[in-house]
C-alpha positions as a Python dict, from the first residue, in 0.01 Angstrom:
ca = {
    (1, 'M'): (0, 0, 0),
    (2, 'T'): (347, -83, -123),
    (3, 'R'): (612, -276, 65),
    (4, 'W'): (845, 57, 95),
    (5, 'G'): (548, 259, 277),
    (6, 'A'): (433, -28, 499),
    (7, 'G'): (807, -38, 615),
    (8, 'R'): (854, 310, 624),
    (9, 'Q'): (525, 357, 876),
    (10, 'G'): (616, 54, 1093),
    (11, 'V'): (956, 259, 1202),
    (12, 'L'): (821, 576, 1238),
    (13, 'G'): (524, 438, 1472),
    (14, 'R'): (808, 252, 1667),
    (15, 'H'): (1019, 583, 1741),
    (16, 'A'): (676, 779, 1809),
    (17, 'A'): (547, 524, 2055),
    (18, 'T'): (884, 492, 2286),
    (19, 'G'): (979, 879, 2240),
    (20, 'A'): (615, 1043, 2240),
    (21, 'G'): (513, 819, 2495),
    (22, 'G'): (751, 854, 2745),
    (23, 'A'): (746, 1248, 2692),
    (24, 'V'): (359, 1229, 2805),
    (25, 'V'): (439, 1031, 3103),
    (26, 'A'): (671, 1275, 3219),
    (27, 'F'): (498, 1561, 3142),
    (28, 'F'): (226, 1435, 3350),
    (29, 'G'): (466, 1309, 3668),
    (30, 'L'): (611, 1646, 3649),
    (31, 'M'): (220, 1824, 3694),
    (32, 'L'): (105, 1633, 3933),
    (33, 'L'): (444, 1698, 4136),
    (34, 'F'): (388, 2106, 4051),
    (35, 'F'): (-42, 2105, 4165),
    (36, 'G'): (47, 1867, 4446),
    (37, 'V'): (311, 2108, 4574),
    (38, 'L'): (24, 2379, 4589),
    (39, 'A'): (-253, 2195, 4711),
    (40, 'G'): (-8, 2069, 5009),
    (41, 'H'): (28, 2423, 5069),
    (42, 'Q'): (-285, 2486, 5090),
    (43, 'W'): (-426, 2224, 5281),
    (44, 'Q'): (-114, 2323, 5517),
    (45, 'V'): (-281, 2683, 5545),
    (46, 'S'): (-621, 2593, 5551),
    (47, 'R'): (-620, 2325, 5849),
    (48, 'G'): (-773, 2417, 6190),
    (49, 'W'): (-497, 2466, 6500),
    (50, 'D'): (-519, 2225, 6752),
    (51, 'E'): (-511, 2538, 7007),
    (52, 'T'): (-805, 2689, 7162),
    (53, 'T'): (-870, 2986, 6885),
    (54, 'A'): (-1104, 3328, 6941),
    (55, 'V'): (-1185, 3600, 6654),
    (56, 'V'): (-1150, 3979, 6721),
    (57, 'D'): (-1157, 4236, 6458),
    (58, 'G'): (-832, 4342, 6321),
    (59, 'V'): (-768, 4682, 6124),
    (60, 'V'): (-496, 4733, 5792),
    (61, 'V'): (-236, 4983, 5931),
    (62, 'G'): (22, 4941, 5624),
    (63, 'V'): (50, 4861, 5266),
    (64, 'R'): (348, 4719, 5124),
    (65, 'E'): (331, 4755, 4740),
    (66, 'P'): (460, 4449, 4524),
    (67, 'A'): (842, 4500, 4356),
    (68, 'W'): (859, 4588, 4027),
    (69, 'Y'): (907, 4212, 3972),
    (70, 'D'): (640, 4061, 4187),
    (71, 'N'): (332, 3972, 4030),
    (72, 'G'): (143, 3982, 4323),
    (73, 'S'): (-92, 4242, 4460),
    (74, 'G'): (133, 4332, 4764),
    (75, 'S'): (75, 4260, 5132),
    (76, 'V'): (-123, 4409, 5456),
    (77, 'E'): (-17, 4485, 5786),
    (78, 'I'): (-265, 4423, 6061),
    (79, 'R'): (-318, 4488, 6374),
    (80, 'Y'): (-511, 4340, 6651),
    (81, 'V'): (-547, 4390, 7020),
    (82, 'V'): (-615, 4157, 7290),
    (83, 'G'): (-644, 4184, 7635),
    (84, 'G'): (-533, 4526, 7571),
    (85, 'A'): (-157, 4425, 7412),
    (86, 'E'): (-125, 4508, 7051),
    (87, 'Y'): (-41, 4250, 6816),
    (88, 'R'): (36, 4251, 6441),
    (89, 'F'): (101, 3996, 6128),
    (90, 'E'): (116, 4064, 5797),
    (91, 'T'): (-46, 3883, 5489),
    (92, 'D'): (-162, 3909, 5138),
    (93, 'R'): (-346, 4175, 5022),
    (94, 'D'): (-565, 4026, 4764),
    (95, 'P'): (-746, 3774, 4932),
    (96, 'G'): (-1006, 3708, 4563),
    (97, 'D'): (-1258, 3849, 4655),
    (98, 'Y'): (-1119, 4200, 4785),
    (99, 'F'): (-856, 4415, 4786),
    (100, 'F'): (-779, 4556, 5119),
    (101, 'R'): (-721, 4927, 5200),
    (102, 'V'): (-546, 5120, 5482),
    (103, 'N'): (-807, 5091, 5814),
    (104, 'D'): (-1021, 4821, 5644),
    (105, 'I'): (-1134, 4627, 5914),
    (106, 'L'): (-1118, 4230, 5897),
    (107, 'P'): (-1185, 3967, 6135),
    (108, 'V'): (-865, 3799, 6285),
    (109, 'E'): (-842, 3464, 6463),
    (110, 'Y'): (-579, 3423, 6693),
    (111, 'A'): (-475, 3175, 6942),
    (112, 'V'): (-603, 3206, 7295),
    (113, 'A'): (-237, 3058, 7438),
    (114, 'R'): (-5, 3256, 7221),
    (115, 'P'): (-186, 3559, 7130),
    (116, 'E'): (102, 3670, 6886),
    (117, 'R'): (25, 3398, 6653),
    (118, 'G'): (-279, 3580, 6479),
    (119, 'R'): (-443, 3542, 6099),
    (120, 'A'): (-687, 3622, 5922),
    (121, 'V'): (-1001, 3426, 5869),
    (122, 'W'): (-1058, 3479, 5511),
    (123, 'A'): (-717, 3321, 5413),
    (124, 'V'): (-832, 3006, 5601),
    (125, 'E'): (-1175, 3038, 5386),
    (126, 'A'): (-981, 3131, 5066),
    (127, 'A'): (-706, 2830, 5087),
    (128, 'R'): (-1013, 2568, 5138),
    (129, 'D'): (-1184, 2720, 4829),
    (130, 'D'): (-793, 2697, 4664),
    (131, 'L'): (-750, 2381, 4796),
    (132, 'R'): (-1082, 2205, 4601),
    (133, 'F'): (-924, 2376, 4274),
    (134, 'W'): (-573, 2275, 4318),
    (135, 'G'): (-672, 1943, 4476),
    (136, 'G'): (-873, 1860, 4141),
    (137, 'L'): (-601, 1971, 3884),
    (138, 'T'): (-390, 1720, 4077),
    (139, 'G'): (-610, 1442, 4043),
    (140, 'L'): (-697, 1490, 3713),
    (141, 'C'): (-293, 1510, 3614),
    (142, 'A'): (-272, 1170, 3833),
    (143, 'V'): (-545, 1014, 3615),
    (144, 'L'): (-411, 1137, 3301),
    (145, 'G'): (-48, 1009, 3412),
    (146, 'V'): (-153, 677, 3488),
    (147, 'A'): (-350, 654, 3159),
    (148, 'S'): (-72, 776, 2940),
    (149, 'G'): (182, 539, 3145),
    (150, 'V'): (-67, 211, 3044),
    (151, 'A'): (-90, 333, 2717),
    (152, 'W'): (285, 376, 2692),
    (153, 'L'): (317, 62, 2841),
    (154, 'V'): (111, -139, 2613),
    (155, 'G'): (276, 34, 2312),
    (156, 'R'): (635, -36, 2428),
    (157, 'R'): (494, -403, 2453),
    (158, 'R'): (354, -428, 2105),
    (159, 'V'): (671, -245, 1946),
    (160, 'S'): (894, -517, 2090),
    (161, 'R'): (676, -803, 1968),
    (162, 'R'): (724, -707, 1643),
}
């Protein structure tokens, strides 16, 4: 190889090691943050309550279609009765396995001491499944971010020795 080609290659390699390596580390850092927030939300939704709970049947009484700018499936209003009193809450229309319609019956978990605090049982189960997925992606980005960070640091050290 000629002297001119070797010099050019060294300069290009030096800039690539410092610029592109830092961008890869930053990318995995942002993905770690993004997926970590999603995993954290699913963890919060999937946790059991510290209170005594019971399960009762709830009925879908209303459907709200998504707005034109929303990519979701909309939401449903669910009514459930505890001790003769009626309570309602709103949740996503699509739990992943089924698309809810008016008059559908589904299990509702509520706090015995505060029956107005209710949630759909399937929402908790779906969050547990999603937690595995988002947690796995978060872990993968963490591993790839650490590996690319180590490679970037090793590359910078080699360039600084020249």
